[in-house]
Tab-separated table of C-alpha atoms and ligand atoms in Angstrom:
chain	number	residue	atom	x	y	z
A	267	MET	CA	0.000	0.000	0.000
A	268	GLN	CA	1.352	3.424	-0.977
A	269	ARG	CA	0.260	6.615	0.751
A	270	THR	CA	0.053	10.189	-0.580
A	271	GLN	CA	-1.892	13.368	0.118
A	272	VAL	CA	-3.300	13.868	-3.391
A	273	ALA	CA	-3.530	11.071	-5.986
A	274	ILE	CA	-3.549	12.588	-9.471
A	275	ILE	CA	-5.118	10.501	-12.243
A	276	GLY	CA	-3.684	11.489	-15.647
A	277	GLY	CA	-0.271	12.847	-16.566
A	278	GLY	CA	-1.421	15.325	-19.236
A	279	PRO	CA	-0.944	19.069	-18.764
A	280	SER	CA	-3.569	19.355	-15.957
A	281	GLY	CA	-2.172	16.493	-13.902
A	282	LEU	CA	1.472	17.506	-14.193
A	283	LEU	CA	0.778	21.205	-13.596
A	284	LEU	CA	-1.261	20.452	-10.471
A	285	GLY	CA	1.470	18.097	-9.232
A	286	GLN	CA	4.127	20.737	-9.798
A	287	LEU	CA	2.244	23.557	-8.048
A	288	LEU	CA	1.454	21.298	-5.072
A	289	ALA	CA	5.065	20.079	-4.866
A	290	ARG	CA	6.194	23.687	-4.534
A	291	GLN	CA	3.843	24.018	-1.562
A	292	GLY	CA	5.222	20.867	0.061
A	293	ILE	CA	2.128	18.783	-0.727
A	294	ASP	CA	2.839	15.191	-1.747
A	295	THR	CA	1.267	13.692	-4.881
A	296	ILE	CA	1.389	10.494	-6.905
A	297	VAL	CA	0.607	10.868	-10.625
A	298	LEU	CA	-0.780	7.840	-12.505
A	299	GLU	CA	-0.734	7.910	-16.314
A	300	GLN	CA	-2.043	5.080	-18.463
A	301	ARG	CA	0.145	5.808	-21.498
A	302	SER	CA	3.926	5.836	-21.928
A	303	ARG	CA	5.906	9.035	-21.477
A	304	ALA	CA	6.943	9.025	-25.145
A	305	TYR	CA	3.293	8.807	-26.241
A	306	VAL	CA	2.148	11.621	-23.959
A	307	GLU	CA	4.989	13.906	-25.009
A	308	ALA	CA	4.453	13.348	-28.738
A	309	ARG	CA	0.766	14.336	-28.852
A	310	ILE	CA	0.216	17.443	-30.985
A	311	ARG	CA	-2.579	19.554	-29.554
A	312	ALA	CA	-3.149	23.132	-28.484
A	313	GLY	CA	-0.824	26.005	-29.247
A	314	LEU	CA	-2.018	29.202	-27.632
A	315	LEU	CA	-1.563	30.285	-24.004
A	316	GLU	CA	-3.536	33.038	-22.286
A	317	PRO	CA	-1.507	35.431	-20.098
A	318	GLY	CA	-3.060	33.852	-16.981
A	319	THR	CA	-1.795	30.430	-18.077
A	320	VAL	CA	1.674	31.843	-18.763
A	321	GLU	CA	1.721	33.337	-15.238
A	322	LEU	CA	0.660	30.035	-13.719
A	323	LEU	CA	3.427	28.165	-15.577
A	324	HIS	CA	5.921	30.683	-14.167
A	325	THR	CA	4.478	30.148	-10.666
A	326	ALA	CA	4.982	26.419	-11.188
A	327	GLY	CA	8.655	27.096	-12.011
A	328	VAL	CA	8.389	25.917	-15.615
A	329	GLY	CA	8.413	29.264	-17.412
A	330	ALA	CA	12.078	29.596	-18.452
A	331	ARG	CA	11.928	28.019	-21.926
A	332	LEU	CA	8.458	29.461	-22.473
A	333	ALA	CA	9.864	32.957	-21.825
A	334	ARG	CA	12.714	32.336	-24.292
A	335	GLU	CA	10.883	30.528	-27.072
A	336	GLY	CA	7.205	31.538	-26.764
A	337	LEU	CA	5.963	33.940	-29.445
A	338	VAL	CA	4.051	36.869	-27.960
A	339	HIS	CA	1.083	37.883	-30.121
A	340	GLU	CA	-0.596	41.232	-29.579
A	341	GLY	CA	-3.427	40.559	-32.018
A	342	PHE	CA	-4.967	38.142	-34.497
A	343	GLU	CA	-6.680	38.457	-37.840
A	344	LEU	CA	-10.154	37.586	-39.065
A	345	ALA	CA	-10.468	36.988	-42.801
A	346	PHE	CA	-13.953	37.063	-44.371
A	347	ASP	CA	-15.693	38.310	-47.478
A	348	GLY	CA	-12.355	39.007	-49.195
A	349	ARG	CA	-11.039	41.295	-46.437
A	350	VAL	CA	-9.135	41.125	-43.200
A	351	GLU	CA	-9.946	42.705	-39.802
A	352	ARG	CA	-7.344	42.705	-37.054
A	353	ILE	CA	-8.376	42.226	-33.422
A	354	ASP	CA	-5.888	44.354	-31.513
A	355	LEU	CA	-5.647	42.361	-28.272
A	356	LYS	CA	-3.063	44.667	-26.725
A	357	GLY	CA	-4.920	47.861	-27.610
A	358	LEU	CA	-8.299	46.502	-26.496
A	359	THR	CA	-7.275	44.670	-23.304
A	360	GLY	CA	-3.674	45.665	-22.520
A	361	GLU	CA	-2.751	41.978	-22.778
A	362	ALA	CA	-1.243	39.553	-25.266
A	363	VAL	CA	-1.321	35.790	-25.832
A	364	THR	CA	1.680	33.470	-26.274
A	365	VAL	CA	2.136	30.837	-28.960
A	366	TYR	CA	3.849	27.854	-27.308
A	367	GLY	CA	2.816	24.306	-28.158
A	368	GLN	CA	1.165	22.005	-25.642
A	369	THR	CA	3.888	19.493	-26.573
A	370	GLU	CA	6.464	21.911	-25.149
A	371	VAL	CA	4.394	22.573	-21.998
A	372	GLN	CA	4.125	18.806	-21.496
A	373	ARG	CA	7.899	18.368	-21.913
A	374	ASP	CA	8.743	21.209	-19.506
A	375	LEU	CA	6.355	19.834	-16.879
A	376	GLY	CA	7.714	16.302	-17.365
A	377	GLU	CA	11.275	17.520	-16.784
A	378	ALA	CA	10.219	19.468	-13.684
A	379	ARG	CA	8.507	16.349	-12.313
A	380	ASP	CA	11.743	14.388	-12.755
A	381	THR	CA	13.304	16.569	-10.051
A	382	VAL	CA	10.446	16.137	-7.543
A	383	GLY	CA	11.516	12.673	-6.375
A	384	ARG	CA	8.077	11.191	-7.059
A	385	PRO	CA	8.270	10.238	-10.745
A	386	VAL	CA	5.056	9.893	-12.732
A	387	ILE	CA	3.893	6.265	-12.827
A	388	TYR	CA	3.499	5.730	-16.574
A	389	GLU	CA	1.671	2.770	-18.119
A	390	ALA	CA	-0.590	2.345	-15.088
A	391	GLU	CA	-3.367	-0.029	-16.195
A	392	GLU	CA	-6.917	-0.588	-14.986
A	393	VAL	CA	-6.992	2.443	-12.693
A	394	ARG	CA	-9.978	2.172	-10.314
A	395	LEU	CA	-11.231	4.691	-7.740
A	396	SER	CA	-13.143	3.737	-4.593
A	397	GLY	CA	-14.361	5.205	-1.321
A	398	LEU	CA	-14.956	8.592	-2.940
A	399	ASP	CA	-17.790	9.484	-0.549
A	400	THR	CA	-16.298	7.890	2.592
A	401	GLY	CA	-13.495	10.351	3.362
A	402	HIS	CA	-11.025	7.470	2.762
A	403	PRO	CA	-10.514	7.320	-0.986
A	404	ARG	CA	-8.362	4.611	-2.572
A	405	VAL	CA	-6.877	4.169	-6.014
A	406	ARG	CA	-6.025	0.739	-7.374
A	407	TYR	CA	-4.090	0.003	-10.570
A	408	ARG	CA	-1.910	-2.616	-12.226
A	409	ARG	CA	1.640	-2.087	-13.418
A	410	GLY	CA	3.725	-4.779	-15.074
A	411	GLY	CA	1.157	-7.361	-13.993
A	412	VAL	CA	1.347	-6.308	-10.317
A	413	GLU	CA	-1.714	-4.974	-8.451
A	414	GLU	CA	-0.998	-1.744	-6.516
A	415	GLU	CA	-3.047	0.401	-4.132
A	416	ILE	CA	-2.795	4.029	-3.036
A	417	GLU	CA	-4.369	5.517	0.083
A	418	CYS	CA	-4.862	9.286	-0.110
A	419	ASP	CA	-6.795	12.315	1.192
A	420	PHE	CA	-8.011	13.548	-2.198
A	421	ILE	CA	-8.113	12.449	-5.833
A	422	ALA	CA	-7.681	14.882	-8.732
A	423	GLY	CA	-9.320	13.488	-11.873
A	424	CYS	CA	-7.054	14.965	-14.569
A	425	ASP	CA	-7.560	12.084	-16.997
A	426	GLY	CA	-9.248	13.815	-19.905
A	427	TYR	CA	-12.585	13.257	-21.607
A	428	HIS	CA	-12.237	9.447	-21.879
A	429	GLY	CA	-10.779	8.964	-18.392
A	430	VAL	CA	-12.023	6.826	-15.548
A	431	SER	CA	-12.567	9.628	-12.999
A	432	ARG	CA	-15.788	11.154	-14.306
A	433	GLN	CA	-17.117	7.654	-14.956
A	434	SER	CA	-16.536	6.776	-11.285
A	435	ILE	CA	-19.184	9.291	-10.184
A	436	PRO	CA	-22.662	7.724	-9.702
A	437	ALA	CA	-24.914	8.729	-12.613
A	438	ASP	CA	-27.444	10.422	-10.318
A	439	ARG	CA	-24.742	12.706	-8.844
A	440	ILE	CA	-23.552	14.314	-12.089
A	441	ARG	CA	-25.218	16.086	-15.019
A	442	THR	CA	-23.709	16.482	-18.432
A	443	TYR	CA	-24.417	18.935	-21.237
A	444	GLU	CA	-23.215	18.295	-24.755
A	445	ARG	CA	-23.249	19.667	-28.277
A	446	ILE	CA	-21.612	17.870	-31.165
A	447	TYR	CA	-20.775	19.995	-34.190
A	448	PRO	CA	-21.417	18.595	-37.671
A	449	PHE	CA	-17.784	18.900	-38.852
A	450	GLY	CA	-14.183	18.353	-37.780
A	451	TRP	CA	-10.805	20.080	-38.101
A	452	LEU	CA	-8.132	18.597	-40.286
A	453	GLY	CA	-4.806	19.810	-38.870
A	454	VAL	CA	-1.399	19.794	-40.537
A	455	LEU	CA	1.989	20.554	-39.011
A	456	ALA	CA	4.762	21.464	-41.449
A	457	ASP	CA	8.243	22.938	-41.303
A	458	VAL	CA	7.426	25.990	-43.396
A	459	PRO	CA	7.351	29.664	-42.334
A	460	PRO	CA	3.869	30.831	-41.242
A	461	VAL	CA	1.848	32.733	-43.832
A	462	SER	CA	1.455	35.661	-41.409
A	463	HIS	CA	3.192	36.672	-38.172
A	464	GLU	CA	-0.180	36.562	-36.384
A	465	LEU	CA	-2.922	33.897	-36.381
A	466	VAL	CA	-5.457	34.155	-39.204
A	467	TYR	CA	-8.991	32.775	-38.694
A	468	ALA	CA	-10.801	32.574	-42.050
A	469	ASN	CA	-14.537	32.366	-42.700
A	470	HIS	CA	-15.015	31.143	-46.268
A	471	ALA	CA	-17.837	29.760	-48.402
A	472	ARG	CA	-15.819	26.499	-48.678
A	473	GLY	CA	-15.496	26.296	-44.881
A	474	PHE	CA	-13.347	27.575	-42.021
A	475	ALA	CA	-9.531	27.709	-42.104
A	476	LEU	CA	-6.965	28.666	-39.465
A	477	CYS	CA	-3.334	29.641	-39.940
A	478	SER	CA	-1.386	29.130	-36.739
A	479	MET	CA	2.218	28.299	-35.948
A	480	ARG	CA	4.650	26.821	-33.467
A	481	SER	CA	7.701	28.919	-34.388
A	482	ALA	CA	9.046	31.162	-37.160
A	483	HIS	CA	9.827	27.984	-39.117
A	484	ARG	CA	6.981	25.673	-38.170
A	485	SER	CA	3.332	26.234	-39.135
A	486	ARG	CA	0.130	24.672	-37.866
A	487	TYR	CA	-2.780	24.925	-40.293
A	488	TYR	CA	-6.351	23.677	-40.067
A	489	VAL	CA	-9.297	23.370	-42.446
A	490	GLN	CA	-12.884	22.493	-41.537
A	491	CYS	CA	-13.741	19.074	-43.004
A	492	PRO	CA	-16.695	16.647	-43.008
A	493	LEU	CA	-16.877	14.533	-39.842
A	494	ASP	CA	-16.565	11.256	-41.707
A	495	ASP	CA	-13.460	12.232	-43.732
A	496	ARG	CA	-10.418	10.062	-43.133
A	497	VAL	CA	-6.874	11.446	-42.973
A	498	GLU	CA	-5.792	9.085	-45.776
A	499	GLU	CA	-8.182	10.892	-48.124
A	500	TRP	CA	-6.199	14.089	-47.621
A	501	SER	CA	-2.890	14.084	-49.498
A	502	ASP	CA	-0.598	16.997	-48.668
A	503	ALA	CA	-1.324	18.500	-52.090
A	504	ARG	CA	-5.086	18.335	-51.527
A	505	PHE	CA	-4.709	19.968	-48.099
A	506	TRP	CA	-2.567	22.852	-49.393
A	507	ASP	CA	-4.936	23.472	-52.329
A	508	GLU	CA	-7.934	23.575	-49.987
A	509	LEU	CA	-6.220	25.882	-47.501
A	510	ARG	CA	-5.100	28.225	-50.290
A	511	ALA	CA	-8.652	28.349	-51.685
A	512	ARG	CA	-10.021	29.511	-48.301
A	513	LEU	CA	-7.482	32.298	-47.680
A	514	PRO	CA	-7.623	35.921	-48.906
A	515	GLU	CA	-5.673	36.338	-52.161
A	516	ALA	CA	-2.634	38.086	-50.685
A	517	TYR	CA	-2.181	35.303	-48.110
A	518	ALA	CA	-2.807	32.523	-50.606
A	519	ALA	CA	-0.139	34.035	-52.877
A	520	ARG	CA	2.547	33.900	-50.194
A	521	LEU	CA	1.611	30.555	-48.615
A	522	VAL	CA	4.721	28.362	-48.429
A	523	THR	CA	3.918	24.647	-48.599
A	524	GLY	CA	5.977	21.566	-47.749
A	525	PRO	CA	5.656	17.972	-46.562
A	526	SER	CA	3.406	17.499	-43.523
A	527	ILE	CA	5.046	16.140	-40.371
A	528	GLU	CA	1.714	15.450	-38.695
A	529	LYS	CA	-1.832	15.270	-40.003
A	530	SER	CA	-4.946	14.464	-37.996
A	531	ILE	CA	-8.700	15.046	-37.834
A	532	ALA	CA	-10.356	16.152	-34.589
A	533	PRO	CA	-14.136	16.257	-34.059
A	534	LEU	CA	-15.600	19.421	-32.486
A	535	ARG	CA	-17.570	19.129	-29.288
A	536	SER	CA	-18.876	21.234	-26.396
A	537	PHE	CA	-19.281	19.265	-23.170
A	538	VAL	CA	-19.712	20.255	-19.513
A	539	ALA	CA	-20.141	18.000	-16.461
A	540	GLU	CA	-21.606	19.455	-13.254
A	541	PRO	CA	-20.660	19.531	-10.454
A	542	MET	CA	-16.913	19.075	-10.848
A	543	ARG	CA	-16.655	17.329	-7.474
A	544	PHE	CA	-17.943	14.155	-5.866
A	545	GLY	CA	-16.772	13.611	-2.292
A	546	SER	CA	-12.979	13.444	-2.309
A	547	LEU	CA	-12.770	13.480	-6.124
A	548	PHE	CA	-12.229	16.728	-8.048
A	549	LEU	CA	-12.556	16.761	-11.851
A	550	VAL	CA	-10.032	18.954	-13.644
A	551	GLY	CA	-9.632	20.012	-17.301
A	552	ASP	CA	-10.925	17.837	-20.134
A	553	ALA	CA	-12.233	15.274	-17.608
A	554	ALA	CA	-14.966	17.828	-16.816
A	555	HIS	CA	-15.323	19.893	-19.984
A	556	ILE	CA	-14.488	20.038	-23.677
A	557	VAL	CA	-14.702	23.063	-25.949
A	558	PRO	CA	-14.297	23.245	-29.720
A	559	PRO	CA	-10.755	24.537	-30.440
A	560	THR	CA	-11.864	27.714	-32.251
A	561	GLY	CA	-11.369	29.920	-29.181
A	562	ALA	CA	-8.121	28.128	-28.142
A	563	LYS	CA	-9.591	27.621	-24.686
A	564	GLY	CA	-9.134	23.884	-23.888
A	565	LEU	CA	-5.679	23.948	-22.355
A	566	ASN	CA	-6.237	27.361	-20.788
A	567	LEU	CA	-9.435	26.228	-19.053
A	568	ALA	CA	-7.580	23.193	-17.715
A	569	ALA	CA	-4.905	25.480	-16.264
A	570	ALA	CA	-7.572	27.705	-14.686
A	571	ASP	CA	-9.163	24.675	-12.961
A	572	VAL	CA	-5.744	23.649	-11.678
A	573	ARG	CA	-5.202	27.070	-10.161
A	574	VAL	CA	-8.539	27.055	-8.319
A	575	LEU	CA	-8.053	23.494	-7.037
A	576	CYS	CA	-4.474	24.158	-5.978
A	577	ASP	CA	-5.569	27.203	-3.929
A	578	GLY	CA	-8.213	25.037	-2.223
A	579	LEU	CA	-5.796	22.208	-1.403
A	580	VAL	CA	-3.155	24.608	-0.088
A	581	ASP	CA	-5.764	26.220	2.174
A	582	HIS	CA	-6.827	22.780	3.392
A	583	TYR	CA	-3.318	21.677	4.337
A	584	ARG	CA	-1.909	25.051	5.435
A	585	ALA	CA	-4.839	26.776	7.140
A	586	GLY	CA	-7.092	23.804	7.851
A	587	SER	CA	-9.866	25.566	5.928
A	588	ASP	CA	-12.088	23.806	3.365
A	589	LEU	CA	-13.868	26.964	2.295
A	590	LEU	CA	-12.063	27.213	-1.042
A	591	LEU	CA	-12.239	23.471	-1.719
A	592	ASP	CA	-15.988	23.583	-1.130
A	593	GLU	CA	-16.242	26.406	-3.681
A	594	TYR	CA	-14.060	24.636	-6.267
A	595	SER	CA	-16.827	23.415	-8.548
A	596	THR	CA	-18.853	26.642	-8.454
A	597	ARG	CA	-15.838	28.838	-9.091
A	598	ALA	CA	-14.396	26.649	-11.850
A	599	LEU	CA	-17.763	26.267	-13.609
A	600	ARG	CA	-18.267	30.040	-13.795
A	601	ARG	CA	-15.241	30.295	-16.044
A	602	VAL	CA	-16.054	27.036	-17.838
A	603	TRP	CA	-19.491	28.216	-18.971
A	604	LYS	CA	-18.140	31.572	-20.153
A	605	ALA	CA	-15.431	29.833	-22.164
A	606	THR	CA	-18.034	27.355	-23.446
A	607	ARG	CA	-20.148	30.292	-24.602
A	608	PHE	CA	-17.227	32.063	-26.292
A	609	SER	CA	-15.973	28.904	-28.009
A	610	TRP	CA	-19.490	28.089	-29.221
A	611	TRP	CA	-19.997	31.666	-30.475
A	612	PHE	CA	-16.665	31.839	-32.295
A	613	THR	CA	-17.272	28.408	-33.820
A	614	THR	CA	-20.746	29.462	-34.956
A	615	VAL	CA	-19.524	32.674	-36.575
A	616	MET	CA	-16.532	31.152	-38.378
A	617	HIS	CA	-17.725	27.773	-39.724
A	618	LYS	CA	-19.965	26.727	-42.569
A	619	PHE	CA	-22.891	24.797	-41.067
A	620	SER	CA	-25.114	24.626	-44.169
A	621	ASP	CA	-25.812	26.238	-47.537
A	622	GLU	CA	-28.375	28.573	-45.967
A	623	ILE	CA	-27.720	32.130	-47.202
A	624	PHE	CA	-29.467	33.693	-44.185
A	625	ALA	CA	-26.927	32.073	-41.819
A	626	ALA	CA	-24.022	33.270	-43.983
A	627	ARG	CA	-25.384	36.837	-43.966
A	628	LEU	CA	-25.660	36.801	-40.164
A	629	GLN	CA	-22.048	35.629	-39.908
A	630	LEU	CA	-20.983	38.457	-42.179
A	631	ALA	CA	-22.901	40.971	-40.035
A	632	GLU	CA	-21.269	39.669	-36.840
A	633	LEU	CA	-17.795	39.882	-38.363
A	634	GLU	CA	-18.360	43.334	-39.895
A	635	LEU	CA	-19.543	44.600	-36.530
A	636	LEU	CA	-16.181	43.711	-35.003
A	637	GLY	CA	-14.507	46.150	-37.399
A	638	GLU	CA	-17.069	48.887	-36.749
A	639	SER	CA	-17.722	48.719	-33.014
A	640	ARG	CA	-14.898	48.977	-30.507
A	641	ALA	CA	-17.222	47.545	-27.851
A	642	ALA	CA	-17.920	44.444	-29.942
A	643	ALA	CA	-14.213	43.933	-30.712
A	644	GLN	CA	-13.312	44.479	-27.075
A	645	ALA	CA	-15.728	41.787	-25.907
A	646	VAL	CA	-14.061	39.308	-28.275
A	647	ALA	CA	-10.570	40.389	-27.231
A	648	GLU	CA	-11.355	40.067	-23.502
A	649	ASN	CA	-12.634	36.538	-23.970
A	650	TYR	CA	-9.725	35.582	-26.240
A	651	VAL	CA	-7.005	36.663	-23.793
A	652	GLY	CA	-9.005	34.978	-21.024
A	653	LEU	CA	-11.291	36.446	-18.401
A	654	ARG	CA	-8.826	37.124	-15.626
A	655	PHE	CA	-8.792	35.041	-12.460
A	656	ARG	CA	-9.049	38.052	-10.259
A	657	ARG	CA	-12.295	39.006	-11.961
A	658	ALA	CA	-13.650	35.447	-11.794
A	659	GLU	CA	-12.705	35.290	-8.120
A	660	HIS	CA	-14.312	38.616	-7.448
A	661	GLU	CA	-17.551	37.422	-9.070
A	662	SER	CA	-17.697	34.337	-6.902
A	663	ARG	CA	-17.590	36.229	-3.641
B	1633	LIG	P1	-5.506	15.435	-21.452
B	1633	LIG	O1	-4.491	16.230	-22.198
B	1633	LIG	O2	-6.501	14.646	-22.220
B	1633	LIG	O3	-4.737	14.486	-20.455
B	1633	LIG	C1	-5.347	13.432	-19.769
B	1633	LIG	C2	-4.323	12.364	-19.492
B	1633	LIG	O4	-4.931	11.327	-18.725
B	1633	LIG	C3	-3.797	11.714	-20.748
B	1633	LIG	O5	-2.388	11.714	-20.739
B	1633	LIG	C4	-4.387	10.306	-20.725
B	1633	LIG	O6	-3.528	9.353	-21.336
B	1633	LIG	C5	-4.533	10.080	-19.234
B	1633	LIG	N1	-5.566	9.093	-18.898
B	1633	LIG	C6	-6.766	8.888	-19.490
B	1633	LIG	N2	-7.429	7.902	-18.883
B	1633	LIG	C7	-6.657	7.463	-17.876
B	1633	LIG	C8	-6.801	6.449	-16.889
B	1633	LIG	N3	-7.897	5.683	-16.849
B	1633	LIG	N4	-5.804	6.265	-16.004
B	1633	LIG	C9	-4.677	7.032	-16.051
B	1633	LIG	N5	-4.490	8.016	-16.972
B	1633	LIG	C10	-5.461	8.220	-17.865
B	1633	LIG	N6	-7.094	22.700	-27.367
B	1633	LIG	C11	-6.814	23.866	-27.920
B	1633	LIG	O7	-6.920	24.879	-27.233
B	1633	LIG	N7	-6.395	23.928	-29.236
B	1633	LIG	C12	-6.246	22.795	-30.005
B	1633	LIG	O8	-5.860	22.865	-31.165
B	1633	LIG	C13	-6.541	21.557	-29.440
B	1633	LIG	N8	-6.429	20.409	-30.151
B	1633	LIG	C14	-6.760	19.217	-29.551
B	1633	LIG	C15	-6.686	18.024	-30.269
B	1633	LIG	C16	-7.066	16.799	-29.686
B	1633	LIG	C17	-6.984	15.519	-30.505
B	1633	LIG	C18	-7.511	16.781	-28.342
B	1633	LIG	C19	-7.919	15.460	-27.677
B	1633	LIG	C20	-7.554	17.977	-27.620
B	1633	LIG	C21	-7.197	19.198	-28.212
B	1633	LIG	N9	-7.264	20.402	-27.505
B	1633	LIG	C22	-6.965	21.565	-28.090
B	1633	LIG	C23	-7.666	20.461	-26.149
B	1633	LIG	C24	-6.466	20.478	-25.222
B	1633	LIG	O9	-5.421	19.730	-25.768
B	1633	LIG	C25	-6.968	19.908	-23.911
B	1633	LIG	O10	-7.922	20.801	-23.391
B	1633	LIG	C26	-5.873	19.659	-22.903
B	1633	LIG	O11	-5.041	18.622	-23.341
B	1633	LIG	C27	-6.515	19.274	-21.546
B	1633	LIG	O12	-5.546	18.771	-20.696
B	1633	LIG	P2	-5.910	17.646	-19.640
B	1633	LIG	O13	-4.618	17.379	-18.929
B	1633	LIG	O14	-7.087	18.087	-18.867
B	1633	LIG	O15	-6.371	16.391	-20.467
B	1634	LIG	C1	-3.086	25.864	-32.638
B	1634	LIG	O1	-2.053	26.523	-32.880
B	1634	LIG	O2	-3.089	24.628	-32.618
B	1634	LIG	C2	-4.351	26.593	-32.403
B	1634	LIG	C3	-4.318	27.969	-32.249
B	1634	LIG	C4	-5.507	28.665	-32.049
B	1634	LIG	C5	-6.688	27.983	-32.002
B	1634	LIG	C6	-6.716	26.596	-32.127
B	1634	LIG	C7	-5.541	25.895	-32.337
B	1634	LIG	O3	-7.846	28.676	-31.831
């Protein structure tokens, strides 16, 4: 039998970030991850960090490479109807976002964990949670054919949408809300210079496209595609032709293409589970909520949950107060629903849902308004850089 204060299920960004912040406060954790380290560190996912997430990574002591290599973006562009509007994040909010791949965040957190003296237990199989409502939670798992057991005070369910944590909550103690969008994103990573120094989100009659990047030499591009498309149907040439067709002329003309180094299709989904706590179990990140990637909120929401939970656990162990822990779900969900709204709105405005002209005209009106009304642009900018913790905290009091 092993013993720890907080058992963390899942060694993705939420699990490792929580473990790191708690370690710095002298709180002991065991992290269980079902996959191998190589697998977890190779996954290509999000790319954009809100300033609040950047701050939190610095607090966790993993901000050095991020500060050196992250690309600070003070705005982004919206392409539609043959023109381009820039959302001036800095001018509208005083803040900027940072382009730094989730792969890099994962690597930095993994290296930091190596120095904690409690290495992540990778390839943990058949993880099972019990005693969640008894005050004496237990985690059982198998590793290399051997059955293991952990006794702990709390469990942090950081095991993503398909994880075991949410599924361990009795069905009558949790409610879920879901919307599945009728399309996916085909993403390509390529070692070519980005088409623009800022992100470009394009609304086009052929469907949505996004030009993002990982560095000055590595681009990340996406096109909206039918849900049932398979990656094998998309040769590199077909992808580049489709992307070019959806970009404004000037951008299409300077698009540099090259062989893809990764290509994948992701479905788009909104999902929220409430409450984010059952007894000693706290759900964190994708285990509790999923947003479509249009607003770049997934990883940032996970980090925001981690911050709220970490504050609660520190208060529990340091001050003997459970006030913050008891507020965890309410406080986290306030931000979650606002990010769910923004991600849904941005997805709705940018994608092609049907051939209906009325819908296309409304999208055009929404996008035009952003160029004409500072208030409208500011609302988008505030959501994009992330509603600040201090404001979210203030609201919850
Ligand atoms: P995850 O990253 O899912 O980590 C959960 C971890 O738990 C995983 O390592 C998993 O292996 C492990 N696990 C699962 N089950 C168990 C178990 N039973 N026992 C032990 N461990 C378990 N967001 C954006 O903002 N932009 C994007 O472009 C973007 N693209 C994405 C593409 C894909 C394919 C996916 C799945 C997500 C994407 N996201 C994107 C969302 C973003 O990556 C997530 O919000 C973020 O990874 C959430 O972190 P997490 O740690 O909560 O969950
Ligand atoms: C990415 O770079 O992968 C990315 C950036 C912004 C988004 C979504 C994905 O909105």
